[in-house]
Coordinates of N, CA and C in Angstrom, one line a residue:
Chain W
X1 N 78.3 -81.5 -16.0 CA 77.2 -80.9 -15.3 C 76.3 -80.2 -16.2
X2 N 75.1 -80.2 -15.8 CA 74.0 -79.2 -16.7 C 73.9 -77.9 -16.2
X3 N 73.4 -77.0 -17.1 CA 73.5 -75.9 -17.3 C 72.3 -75.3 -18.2
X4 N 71.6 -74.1 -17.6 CA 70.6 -73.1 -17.8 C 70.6 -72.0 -18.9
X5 N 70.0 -71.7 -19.8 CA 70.4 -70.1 -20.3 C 69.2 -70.1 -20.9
X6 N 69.0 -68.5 -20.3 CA 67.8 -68.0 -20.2 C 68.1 -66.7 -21.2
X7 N 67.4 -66.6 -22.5 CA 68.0 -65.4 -23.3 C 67.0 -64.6 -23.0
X8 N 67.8 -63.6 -23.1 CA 67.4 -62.4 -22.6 C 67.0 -62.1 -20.9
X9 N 67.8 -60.7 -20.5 CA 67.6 -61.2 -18.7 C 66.2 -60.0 -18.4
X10 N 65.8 -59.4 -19.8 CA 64.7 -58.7 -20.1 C 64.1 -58.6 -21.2
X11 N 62.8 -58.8 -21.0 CA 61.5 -59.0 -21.8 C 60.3 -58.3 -21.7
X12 N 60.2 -57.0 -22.9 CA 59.0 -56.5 -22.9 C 57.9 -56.6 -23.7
X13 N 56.6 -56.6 -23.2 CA 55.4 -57.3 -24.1 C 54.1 -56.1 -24.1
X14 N 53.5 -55.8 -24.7 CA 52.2 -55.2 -24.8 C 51.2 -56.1 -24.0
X15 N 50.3 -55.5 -23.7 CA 49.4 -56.4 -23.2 C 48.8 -57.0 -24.5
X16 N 48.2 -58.3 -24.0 CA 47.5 -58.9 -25.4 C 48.4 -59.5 -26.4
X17 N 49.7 -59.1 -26.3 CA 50.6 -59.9 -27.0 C 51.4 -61.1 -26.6
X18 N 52.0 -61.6 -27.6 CA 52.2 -63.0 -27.7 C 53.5 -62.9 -26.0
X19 N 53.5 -63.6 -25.2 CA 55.0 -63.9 -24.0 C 55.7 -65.0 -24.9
X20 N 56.9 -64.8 -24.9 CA 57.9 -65.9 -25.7 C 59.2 -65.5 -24.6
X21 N 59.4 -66.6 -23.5 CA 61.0 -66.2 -22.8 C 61.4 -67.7 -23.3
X22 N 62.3 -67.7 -23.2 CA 63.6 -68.6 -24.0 C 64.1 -69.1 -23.2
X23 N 64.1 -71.1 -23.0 CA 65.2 -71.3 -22.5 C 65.7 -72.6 -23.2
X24 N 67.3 -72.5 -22.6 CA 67.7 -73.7 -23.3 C 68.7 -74.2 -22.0
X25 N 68.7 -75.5 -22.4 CA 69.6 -76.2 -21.4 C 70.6 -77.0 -22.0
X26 N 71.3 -77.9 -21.0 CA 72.7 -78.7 -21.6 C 72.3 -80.2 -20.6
X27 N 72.3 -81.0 -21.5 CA 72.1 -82.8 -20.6 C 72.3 -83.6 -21.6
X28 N 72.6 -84.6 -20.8 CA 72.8 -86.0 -22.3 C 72.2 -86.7 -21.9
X29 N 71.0 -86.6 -20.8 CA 70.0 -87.6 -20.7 C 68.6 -86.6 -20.5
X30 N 67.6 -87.8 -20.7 CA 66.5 -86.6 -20.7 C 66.0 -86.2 -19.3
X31 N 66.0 -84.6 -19.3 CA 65.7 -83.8 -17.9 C 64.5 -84.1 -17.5
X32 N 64.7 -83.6 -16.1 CA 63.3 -82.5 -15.9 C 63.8 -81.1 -15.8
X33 N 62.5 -80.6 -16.3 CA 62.7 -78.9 -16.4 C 61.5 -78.2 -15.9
X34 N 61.7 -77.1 -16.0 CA 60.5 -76.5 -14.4 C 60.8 -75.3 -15.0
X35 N 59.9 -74.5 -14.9 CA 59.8 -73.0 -15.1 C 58.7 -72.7 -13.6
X36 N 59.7 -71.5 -13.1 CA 59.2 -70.8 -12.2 C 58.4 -69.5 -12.4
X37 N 58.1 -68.7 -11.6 CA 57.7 -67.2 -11.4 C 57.8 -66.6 -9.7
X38 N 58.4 -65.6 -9.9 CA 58.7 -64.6 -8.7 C 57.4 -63.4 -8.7
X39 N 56.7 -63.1 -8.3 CA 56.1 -61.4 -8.1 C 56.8 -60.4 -6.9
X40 N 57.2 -59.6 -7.0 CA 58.0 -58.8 -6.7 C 57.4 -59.0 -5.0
X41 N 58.8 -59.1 -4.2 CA 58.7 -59.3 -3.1 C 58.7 -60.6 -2.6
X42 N 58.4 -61.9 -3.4 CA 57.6 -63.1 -2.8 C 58.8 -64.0 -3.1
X43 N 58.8 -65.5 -2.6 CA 59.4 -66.2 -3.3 C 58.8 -67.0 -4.5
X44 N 59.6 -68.0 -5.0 CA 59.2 -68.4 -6.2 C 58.1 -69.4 -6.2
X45 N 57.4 -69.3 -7.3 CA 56.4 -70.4 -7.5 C 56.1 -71.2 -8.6
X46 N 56.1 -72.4 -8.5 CA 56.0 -73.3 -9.6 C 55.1 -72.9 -10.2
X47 N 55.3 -72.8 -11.8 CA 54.6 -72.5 -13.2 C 53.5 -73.8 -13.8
X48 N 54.7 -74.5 -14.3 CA 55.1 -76.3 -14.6 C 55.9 -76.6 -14.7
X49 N 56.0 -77.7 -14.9 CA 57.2 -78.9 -15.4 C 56.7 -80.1 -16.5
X50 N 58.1 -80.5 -16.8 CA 58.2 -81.3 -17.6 C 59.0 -82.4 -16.9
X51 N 58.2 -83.7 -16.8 CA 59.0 -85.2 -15.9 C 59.0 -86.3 -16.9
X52 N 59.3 -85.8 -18.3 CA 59.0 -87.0 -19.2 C 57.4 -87.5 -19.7
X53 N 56.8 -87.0 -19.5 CA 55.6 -87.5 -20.1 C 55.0 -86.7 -21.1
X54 N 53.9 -86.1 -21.3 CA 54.1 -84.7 -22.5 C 54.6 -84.1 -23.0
X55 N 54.9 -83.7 -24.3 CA 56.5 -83.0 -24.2 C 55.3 -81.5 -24.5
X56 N 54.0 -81.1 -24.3 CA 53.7 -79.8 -24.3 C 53.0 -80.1 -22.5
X57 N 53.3 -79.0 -22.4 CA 52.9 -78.7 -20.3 C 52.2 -77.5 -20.4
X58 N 50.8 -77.7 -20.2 CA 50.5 -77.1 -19.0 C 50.6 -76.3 -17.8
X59 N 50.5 -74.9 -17.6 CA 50.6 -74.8 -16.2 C 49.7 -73.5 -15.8
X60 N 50.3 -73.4 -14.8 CA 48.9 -71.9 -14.8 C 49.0 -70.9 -14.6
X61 N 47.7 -69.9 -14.8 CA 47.7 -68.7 -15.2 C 48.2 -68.8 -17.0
X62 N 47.7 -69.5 -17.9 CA 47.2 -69.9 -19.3 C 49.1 -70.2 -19.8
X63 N 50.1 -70.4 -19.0 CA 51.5 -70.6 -19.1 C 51.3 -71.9 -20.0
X64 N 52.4 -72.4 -20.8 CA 52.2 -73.7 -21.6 C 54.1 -73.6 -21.7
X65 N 54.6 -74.8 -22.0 CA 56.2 -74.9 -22.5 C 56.0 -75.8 -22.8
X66 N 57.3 -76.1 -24.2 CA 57.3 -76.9 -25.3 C 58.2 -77.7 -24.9
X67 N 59.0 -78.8 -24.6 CA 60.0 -79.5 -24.8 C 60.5 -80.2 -26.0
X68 N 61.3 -79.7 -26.3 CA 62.2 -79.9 -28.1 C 63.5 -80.6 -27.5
X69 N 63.4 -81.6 -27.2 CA 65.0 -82.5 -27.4 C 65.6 -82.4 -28.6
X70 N 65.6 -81.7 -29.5 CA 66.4 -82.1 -30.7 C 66.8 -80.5 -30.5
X71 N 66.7 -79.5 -30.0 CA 66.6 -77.9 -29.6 C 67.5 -78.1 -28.0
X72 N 66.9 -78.9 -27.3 CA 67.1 -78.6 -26.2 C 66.9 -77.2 -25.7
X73 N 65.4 -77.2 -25.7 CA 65.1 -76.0 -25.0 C 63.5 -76.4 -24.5
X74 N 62.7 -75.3 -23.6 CA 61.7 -75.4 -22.5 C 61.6 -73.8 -22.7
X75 N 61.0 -73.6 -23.9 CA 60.1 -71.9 -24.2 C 59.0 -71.7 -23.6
X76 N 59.1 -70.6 -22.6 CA 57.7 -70.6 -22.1 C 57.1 -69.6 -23.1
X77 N 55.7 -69.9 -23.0 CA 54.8 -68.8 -23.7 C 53.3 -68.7 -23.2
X78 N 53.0 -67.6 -23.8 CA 51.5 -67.1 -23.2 C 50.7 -66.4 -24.2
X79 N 49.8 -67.1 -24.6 CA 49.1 -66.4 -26.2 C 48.8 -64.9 -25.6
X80 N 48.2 -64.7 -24.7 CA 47.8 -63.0 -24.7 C 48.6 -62.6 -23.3
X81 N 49.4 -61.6 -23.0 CA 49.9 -60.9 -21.8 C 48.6 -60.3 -20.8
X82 N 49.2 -60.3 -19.7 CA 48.1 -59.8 -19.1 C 49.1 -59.0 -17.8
X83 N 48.5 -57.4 -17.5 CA 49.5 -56.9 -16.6 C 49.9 -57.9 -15.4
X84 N 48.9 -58.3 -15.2 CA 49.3 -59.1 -13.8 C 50.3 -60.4 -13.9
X85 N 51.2 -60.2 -15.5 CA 52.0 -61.1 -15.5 C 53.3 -60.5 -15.3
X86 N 53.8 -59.6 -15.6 CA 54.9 -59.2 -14.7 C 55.5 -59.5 -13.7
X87 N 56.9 -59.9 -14.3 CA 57.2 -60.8 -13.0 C 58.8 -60.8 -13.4
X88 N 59.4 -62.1 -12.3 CA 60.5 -62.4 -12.8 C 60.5 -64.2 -13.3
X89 N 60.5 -64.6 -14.0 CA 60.6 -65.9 -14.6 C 61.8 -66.9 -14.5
X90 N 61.7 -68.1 -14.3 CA 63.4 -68.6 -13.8 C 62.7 -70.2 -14.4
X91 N 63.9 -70.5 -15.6 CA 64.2 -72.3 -16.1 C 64.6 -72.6 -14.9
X92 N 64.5 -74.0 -15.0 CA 65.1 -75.0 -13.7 C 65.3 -76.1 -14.1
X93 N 66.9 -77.1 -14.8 CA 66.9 -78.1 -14.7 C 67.1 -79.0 -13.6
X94 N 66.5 -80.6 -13.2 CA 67.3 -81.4 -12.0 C 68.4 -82.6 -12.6
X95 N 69.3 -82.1 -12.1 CA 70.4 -82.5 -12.4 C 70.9 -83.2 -11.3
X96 N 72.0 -84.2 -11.3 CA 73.0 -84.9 -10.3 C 73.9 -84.5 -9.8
X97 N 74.3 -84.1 -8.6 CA 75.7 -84.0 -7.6 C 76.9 -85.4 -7.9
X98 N 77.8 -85.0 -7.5 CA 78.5 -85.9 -7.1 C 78.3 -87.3 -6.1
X99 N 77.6 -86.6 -5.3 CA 77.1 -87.8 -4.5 C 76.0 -88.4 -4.7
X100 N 75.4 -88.0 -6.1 CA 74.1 -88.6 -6.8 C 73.1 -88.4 -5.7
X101 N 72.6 -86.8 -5.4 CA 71.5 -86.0 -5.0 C 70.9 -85.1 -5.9
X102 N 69.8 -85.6 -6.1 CA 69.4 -84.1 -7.0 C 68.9 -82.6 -6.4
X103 N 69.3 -82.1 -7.8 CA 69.0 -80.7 -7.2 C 68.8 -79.9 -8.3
X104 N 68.3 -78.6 -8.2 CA 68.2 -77.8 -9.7 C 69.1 -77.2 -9.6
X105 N 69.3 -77.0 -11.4 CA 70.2 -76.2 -11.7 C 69.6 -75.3 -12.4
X106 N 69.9 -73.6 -11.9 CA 68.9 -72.4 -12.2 C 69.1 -71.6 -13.3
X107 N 68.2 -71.7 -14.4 CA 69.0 -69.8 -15.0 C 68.9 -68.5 -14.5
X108 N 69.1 -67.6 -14.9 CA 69.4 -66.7 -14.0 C 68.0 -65.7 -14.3
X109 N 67.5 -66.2 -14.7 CA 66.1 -65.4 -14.9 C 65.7 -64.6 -15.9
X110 N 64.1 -64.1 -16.4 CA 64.1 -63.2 -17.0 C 62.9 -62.0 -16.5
X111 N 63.0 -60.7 -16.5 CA 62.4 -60.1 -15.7 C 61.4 -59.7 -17.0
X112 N 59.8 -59.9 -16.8 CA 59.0 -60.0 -18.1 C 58.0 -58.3 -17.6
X113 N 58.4 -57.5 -18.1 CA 57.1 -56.3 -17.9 C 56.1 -56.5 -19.2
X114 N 55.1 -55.4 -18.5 CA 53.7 -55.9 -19.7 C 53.6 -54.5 -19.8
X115 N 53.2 -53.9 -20.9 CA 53.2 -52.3 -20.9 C 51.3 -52.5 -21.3
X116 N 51.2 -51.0 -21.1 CA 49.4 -50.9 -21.3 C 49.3 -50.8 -22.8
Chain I
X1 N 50.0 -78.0 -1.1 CA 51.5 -77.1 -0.9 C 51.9 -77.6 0.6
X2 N 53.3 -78.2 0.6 CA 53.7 -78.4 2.0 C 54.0 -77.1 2.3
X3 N 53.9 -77.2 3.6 CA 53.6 -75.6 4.7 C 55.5 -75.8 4.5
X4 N 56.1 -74.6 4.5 CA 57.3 -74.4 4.8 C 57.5 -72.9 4.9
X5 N 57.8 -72.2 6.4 CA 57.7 -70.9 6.8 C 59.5 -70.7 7.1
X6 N 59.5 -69.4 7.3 CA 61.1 -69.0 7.1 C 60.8 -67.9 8.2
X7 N 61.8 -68.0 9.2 CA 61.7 -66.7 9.7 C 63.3 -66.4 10.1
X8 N 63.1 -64.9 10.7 CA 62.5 -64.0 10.6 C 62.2 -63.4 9.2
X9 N 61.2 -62.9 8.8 CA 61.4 -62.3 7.4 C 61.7 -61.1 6.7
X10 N 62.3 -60.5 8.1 CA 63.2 -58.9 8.0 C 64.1 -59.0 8.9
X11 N 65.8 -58.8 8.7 CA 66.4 -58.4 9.9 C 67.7 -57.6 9.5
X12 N 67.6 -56.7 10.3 CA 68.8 -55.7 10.1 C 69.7 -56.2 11.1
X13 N 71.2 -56.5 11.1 CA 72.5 -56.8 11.7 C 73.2 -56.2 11.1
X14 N 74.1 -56.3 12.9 CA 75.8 -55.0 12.0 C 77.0 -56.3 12.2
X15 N 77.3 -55.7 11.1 CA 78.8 -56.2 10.7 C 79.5 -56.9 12.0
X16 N 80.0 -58.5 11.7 CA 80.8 -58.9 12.1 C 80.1 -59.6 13.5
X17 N 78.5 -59.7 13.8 CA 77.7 -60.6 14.6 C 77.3 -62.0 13.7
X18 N 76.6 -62.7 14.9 CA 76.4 -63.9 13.8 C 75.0 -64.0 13.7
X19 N 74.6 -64.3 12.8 CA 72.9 -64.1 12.2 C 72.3 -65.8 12.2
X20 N 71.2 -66.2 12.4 CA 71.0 -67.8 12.2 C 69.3 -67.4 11.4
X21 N 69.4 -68.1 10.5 CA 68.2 -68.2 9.5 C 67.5 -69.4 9.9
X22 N 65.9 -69.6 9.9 CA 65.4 -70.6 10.4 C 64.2 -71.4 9.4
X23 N 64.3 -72.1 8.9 CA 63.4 -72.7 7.8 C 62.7 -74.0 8.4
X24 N 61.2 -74.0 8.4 CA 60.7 -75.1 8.9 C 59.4 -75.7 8.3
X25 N 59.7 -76.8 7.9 CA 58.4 -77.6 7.5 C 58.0 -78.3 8.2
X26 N 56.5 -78.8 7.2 CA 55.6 -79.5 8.2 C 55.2 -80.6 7.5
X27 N 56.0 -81.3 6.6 CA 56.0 -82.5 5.9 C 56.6 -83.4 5.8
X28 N 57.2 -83.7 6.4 CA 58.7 -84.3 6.5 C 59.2 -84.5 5.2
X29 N 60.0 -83.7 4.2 CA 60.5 -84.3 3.2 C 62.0 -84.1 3.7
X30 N 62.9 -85.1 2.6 CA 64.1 -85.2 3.1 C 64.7 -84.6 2.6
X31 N 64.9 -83.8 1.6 CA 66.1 -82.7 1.4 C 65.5 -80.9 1.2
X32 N 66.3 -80.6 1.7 CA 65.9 -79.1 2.3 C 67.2 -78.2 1.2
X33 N 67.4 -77.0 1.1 CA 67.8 -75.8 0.3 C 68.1 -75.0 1.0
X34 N 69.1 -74.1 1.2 CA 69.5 -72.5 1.3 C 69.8 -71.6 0.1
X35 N 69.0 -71.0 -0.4 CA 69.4 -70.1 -1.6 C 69.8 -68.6 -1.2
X36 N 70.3 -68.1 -1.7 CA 70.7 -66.5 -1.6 C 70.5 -65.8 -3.0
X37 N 69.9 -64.8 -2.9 CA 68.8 -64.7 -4.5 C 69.8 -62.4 -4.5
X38 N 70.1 -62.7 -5.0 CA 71.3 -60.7 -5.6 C 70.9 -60.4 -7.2
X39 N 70.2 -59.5 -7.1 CA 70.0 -59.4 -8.6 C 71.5 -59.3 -9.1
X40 N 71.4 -59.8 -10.9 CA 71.9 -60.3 -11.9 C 73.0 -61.6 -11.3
X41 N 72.7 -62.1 -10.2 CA 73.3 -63.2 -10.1 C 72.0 -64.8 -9.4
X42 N 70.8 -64.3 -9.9 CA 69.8 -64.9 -9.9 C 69.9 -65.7 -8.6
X43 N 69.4 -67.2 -8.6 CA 69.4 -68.0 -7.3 C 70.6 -68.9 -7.0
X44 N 71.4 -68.4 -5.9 CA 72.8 -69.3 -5.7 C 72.4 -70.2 -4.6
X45 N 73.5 -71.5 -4.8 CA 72.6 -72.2 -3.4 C 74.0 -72.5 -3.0
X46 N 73.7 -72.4 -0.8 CA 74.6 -72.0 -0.2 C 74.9 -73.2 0.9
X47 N 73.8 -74.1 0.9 CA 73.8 -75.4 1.6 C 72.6 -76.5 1.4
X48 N 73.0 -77.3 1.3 CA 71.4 -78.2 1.4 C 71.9 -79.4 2.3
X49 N 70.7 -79.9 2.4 CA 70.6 -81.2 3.5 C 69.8 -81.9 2.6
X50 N 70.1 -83.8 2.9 CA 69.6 -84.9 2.7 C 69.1 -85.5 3.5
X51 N 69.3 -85.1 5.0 CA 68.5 -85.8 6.0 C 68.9 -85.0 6.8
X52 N 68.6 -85.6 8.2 CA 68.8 -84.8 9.3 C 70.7 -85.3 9.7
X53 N 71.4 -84.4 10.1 CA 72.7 -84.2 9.9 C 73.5 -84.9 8.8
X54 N 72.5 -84.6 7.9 CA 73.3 -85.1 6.3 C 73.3 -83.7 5.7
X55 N 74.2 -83.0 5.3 CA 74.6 -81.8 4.7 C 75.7 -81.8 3.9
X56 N 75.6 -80.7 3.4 CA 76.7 -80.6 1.9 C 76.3 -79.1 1.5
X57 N 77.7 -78.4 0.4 CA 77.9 -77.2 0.7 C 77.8 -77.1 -1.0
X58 N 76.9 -75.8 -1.5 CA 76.4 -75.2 -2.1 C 77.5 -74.5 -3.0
X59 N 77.4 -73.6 -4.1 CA 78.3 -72.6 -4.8 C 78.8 -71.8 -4.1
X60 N 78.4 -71.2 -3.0 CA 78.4 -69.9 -2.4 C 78.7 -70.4 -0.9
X61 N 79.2 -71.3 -0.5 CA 78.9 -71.6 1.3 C 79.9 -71.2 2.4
X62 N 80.9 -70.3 1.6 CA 81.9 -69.2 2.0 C 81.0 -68.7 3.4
X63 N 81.4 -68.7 4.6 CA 81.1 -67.5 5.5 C 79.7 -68.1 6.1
X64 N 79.4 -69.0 5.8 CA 78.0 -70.2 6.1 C 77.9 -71.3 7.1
X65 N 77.0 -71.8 7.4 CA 77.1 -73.1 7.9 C 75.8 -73.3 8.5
X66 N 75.3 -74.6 8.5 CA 74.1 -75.3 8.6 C 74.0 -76.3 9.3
X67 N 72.7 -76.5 10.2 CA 72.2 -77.4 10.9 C 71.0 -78.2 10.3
X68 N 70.8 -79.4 10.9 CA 70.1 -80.3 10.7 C 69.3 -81.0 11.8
X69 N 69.0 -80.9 12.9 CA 68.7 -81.9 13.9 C 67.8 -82.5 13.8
X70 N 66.9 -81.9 13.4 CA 65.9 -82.6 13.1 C 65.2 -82.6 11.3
X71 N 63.9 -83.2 10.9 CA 63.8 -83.4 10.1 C 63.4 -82.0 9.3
X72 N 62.6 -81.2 10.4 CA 61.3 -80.2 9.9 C 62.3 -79.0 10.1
X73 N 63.3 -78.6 10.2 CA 64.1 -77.8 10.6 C 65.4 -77.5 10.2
X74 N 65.5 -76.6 9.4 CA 67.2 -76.2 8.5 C 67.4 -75.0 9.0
X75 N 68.8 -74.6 9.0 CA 69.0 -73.6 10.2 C 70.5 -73.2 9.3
X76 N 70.3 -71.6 9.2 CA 71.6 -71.4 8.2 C 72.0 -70.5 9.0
X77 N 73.4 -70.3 9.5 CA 73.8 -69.3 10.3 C 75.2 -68.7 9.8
X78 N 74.7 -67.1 9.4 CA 75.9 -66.4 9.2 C 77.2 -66.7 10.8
X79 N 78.2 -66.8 10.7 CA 79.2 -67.1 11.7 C 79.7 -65.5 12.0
X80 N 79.6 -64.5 10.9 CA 80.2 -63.3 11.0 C 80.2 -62.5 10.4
X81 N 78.7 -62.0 10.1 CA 78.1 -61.1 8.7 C 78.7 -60.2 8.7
X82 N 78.8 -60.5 7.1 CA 79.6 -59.0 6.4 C 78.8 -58.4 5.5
X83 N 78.7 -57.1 4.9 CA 78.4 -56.7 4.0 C 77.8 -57.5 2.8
X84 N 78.9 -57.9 2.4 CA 78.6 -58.9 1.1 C 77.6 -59.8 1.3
X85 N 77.1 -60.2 2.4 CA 76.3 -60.6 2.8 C 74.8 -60.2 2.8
X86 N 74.2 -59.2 2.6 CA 73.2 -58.6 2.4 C 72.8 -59.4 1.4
X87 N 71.2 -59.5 1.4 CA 70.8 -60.6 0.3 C 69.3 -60.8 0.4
X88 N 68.8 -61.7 -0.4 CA 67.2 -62.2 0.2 C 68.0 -63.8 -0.4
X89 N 67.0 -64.3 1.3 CA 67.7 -65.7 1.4 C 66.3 -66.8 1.5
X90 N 66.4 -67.6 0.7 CA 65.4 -68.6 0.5 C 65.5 -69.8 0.6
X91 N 64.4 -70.0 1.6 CA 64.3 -72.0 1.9 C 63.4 -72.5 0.4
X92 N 64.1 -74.0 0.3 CA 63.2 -74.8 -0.2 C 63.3 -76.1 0.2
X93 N 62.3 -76.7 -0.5 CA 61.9 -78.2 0.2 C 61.4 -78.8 -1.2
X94 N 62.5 -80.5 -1.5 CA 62.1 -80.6 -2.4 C 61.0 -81.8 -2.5
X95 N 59.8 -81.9 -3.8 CA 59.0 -82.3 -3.8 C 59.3 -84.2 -4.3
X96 N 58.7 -84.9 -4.1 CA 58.9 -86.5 -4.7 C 58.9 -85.9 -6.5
X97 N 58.3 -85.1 -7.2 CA 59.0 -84.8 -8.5 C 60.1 -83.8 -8.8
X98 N 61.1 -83.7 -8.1 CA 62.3 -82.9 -8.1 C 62.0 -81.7 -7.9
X99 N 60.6 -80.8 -8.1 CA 60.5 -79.7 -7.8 C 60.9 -79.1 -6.7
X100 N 60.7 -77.9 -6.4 CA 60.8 -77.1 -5.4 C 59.5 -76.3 -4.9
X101 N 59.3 -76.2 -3.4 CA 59.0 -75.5 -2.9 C 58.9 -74.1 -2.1
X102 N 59.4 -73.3 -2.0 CA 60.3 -72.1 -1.8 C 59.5 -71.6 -0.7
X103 N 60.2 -71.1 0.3 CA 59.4 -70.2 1.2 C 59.4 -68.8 1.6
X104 N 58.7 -67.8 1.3 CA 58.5 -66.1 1.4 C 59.6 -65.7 1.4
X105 N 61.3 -66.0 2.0 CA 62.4 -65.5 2.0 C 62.7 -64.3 3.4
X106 N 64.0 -64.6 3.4 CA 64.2 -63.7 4.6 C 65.2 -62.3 3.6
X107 N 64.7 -61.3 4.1 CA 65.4 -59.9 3.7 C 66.8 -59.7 4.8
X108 N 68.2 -59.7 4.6 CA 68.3 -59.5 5.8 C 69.9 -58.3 5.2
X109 N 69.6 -57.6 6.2 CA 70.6 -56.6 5.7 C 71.5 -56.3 6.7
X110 N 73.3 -56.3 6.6 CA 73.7 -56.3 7.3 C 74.6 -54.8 7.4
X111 N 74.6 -54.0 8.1 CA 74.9 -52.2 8.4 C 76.5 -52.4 8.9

């Protein structure tokens, strides 16, 4: 089964400075992987993903992740912070059940504050 | 964005009644999510559905149980809330690219 890890379960940034949250995963075939975002109170919301086709993504609010198969990891980053990015952040691999259904498999998040 | 609403989105219950959570879309996709989200133990999932009375039991589906009848409608019902049960509980709906859709979550606290 695959497996998430999200280093560090806290991340603090200056505004204007570089966002770097970390993730790495476990598969022996190539994923998809998904980075989310939480704002306090809400549920989650798709960032981007990765379905095999670029291995750099796009997503929004100026978000981008790298896919490194030779790393096995999906680093989100953000050239400049901005307060309104405070949040909570969650990797997401889709992986197989037993009964060959997919579903994600989550890390456990990282909670990103932006100081002034 | 498929519409997918959750209700109620606050509810206070006492101990040892049964609670039913209601998740409904308006897209027909075929597999639906129950998550239960506890800080430092991030998003646990506690039932999902494949179709309509096609279901299967999650990490967590202790003290759970779920409906299907229809396509637009997942239905998670505490049998006999306990404590440990306090939580924020979240529907998803997943997309033709594995993604997820998540919906506002229900707060539900049990006294």
């Amino acid at each position: 089964a695959q497996s998430v890890t999200q280093l560090g379960s806290h991340v603090s940034v200056s505004e204007g400075a570089l966002v770097l949250l970390r993730c790495n995963y476990s598969s022996s075939v190539p994923p998809y992987l998904f980075w989310y975002v939480q704002y306090p109170n809400q549920g989650l919301q798709l960032l981007l993903k990765y379905t095999s086709a670029a291995t750099l993504v796009k997503g929004i609010n100026g978000f981008e992740a790298e896919f490194k198969k030779s790393e096995t990891s999906f680093h989100l980053t953000k050239p400049s912070a901005h307060m309104s990015d405070a949040a909570e952040y969650f990797c997401a691999v889709s992986d197989r059940d037993a009964g060959n259904n997919r579903k994600l498999i989550w890390g456990l998040g990282t909670s990103l504050a932006v100081n002034p | 964005d498929a519409g997918i609403t959750q209700s109620p989105r606050h509810k206070v219950t006492e101990t040892g009644t049964p609670v039913t959570l209601r998740c409904h879309q308006t897209e027909n996709h075929r597999y639906m999510y129950w998550y239960r989200q506890d800080p430092g133990h991030g998003l646990r999932l506690i039932h999902y559905s494949y179709g309509v009375k096609d279901t299967d039991k999650g990490e967590v589906s202790d003290g759970y149980s779920v409906s299907r009848s229809k396509t637009e409608d997942f239905l998670l019902t505490l049998e006999s809330a306990t404590s440990s049960q306090t939580s924020v509980y979240f529907c998803a709906i997943r997309q033709w690219d594995y993604g997820y859709t998540f919906g506002s979550g229900t707060r539900l606290t049990v006294v």
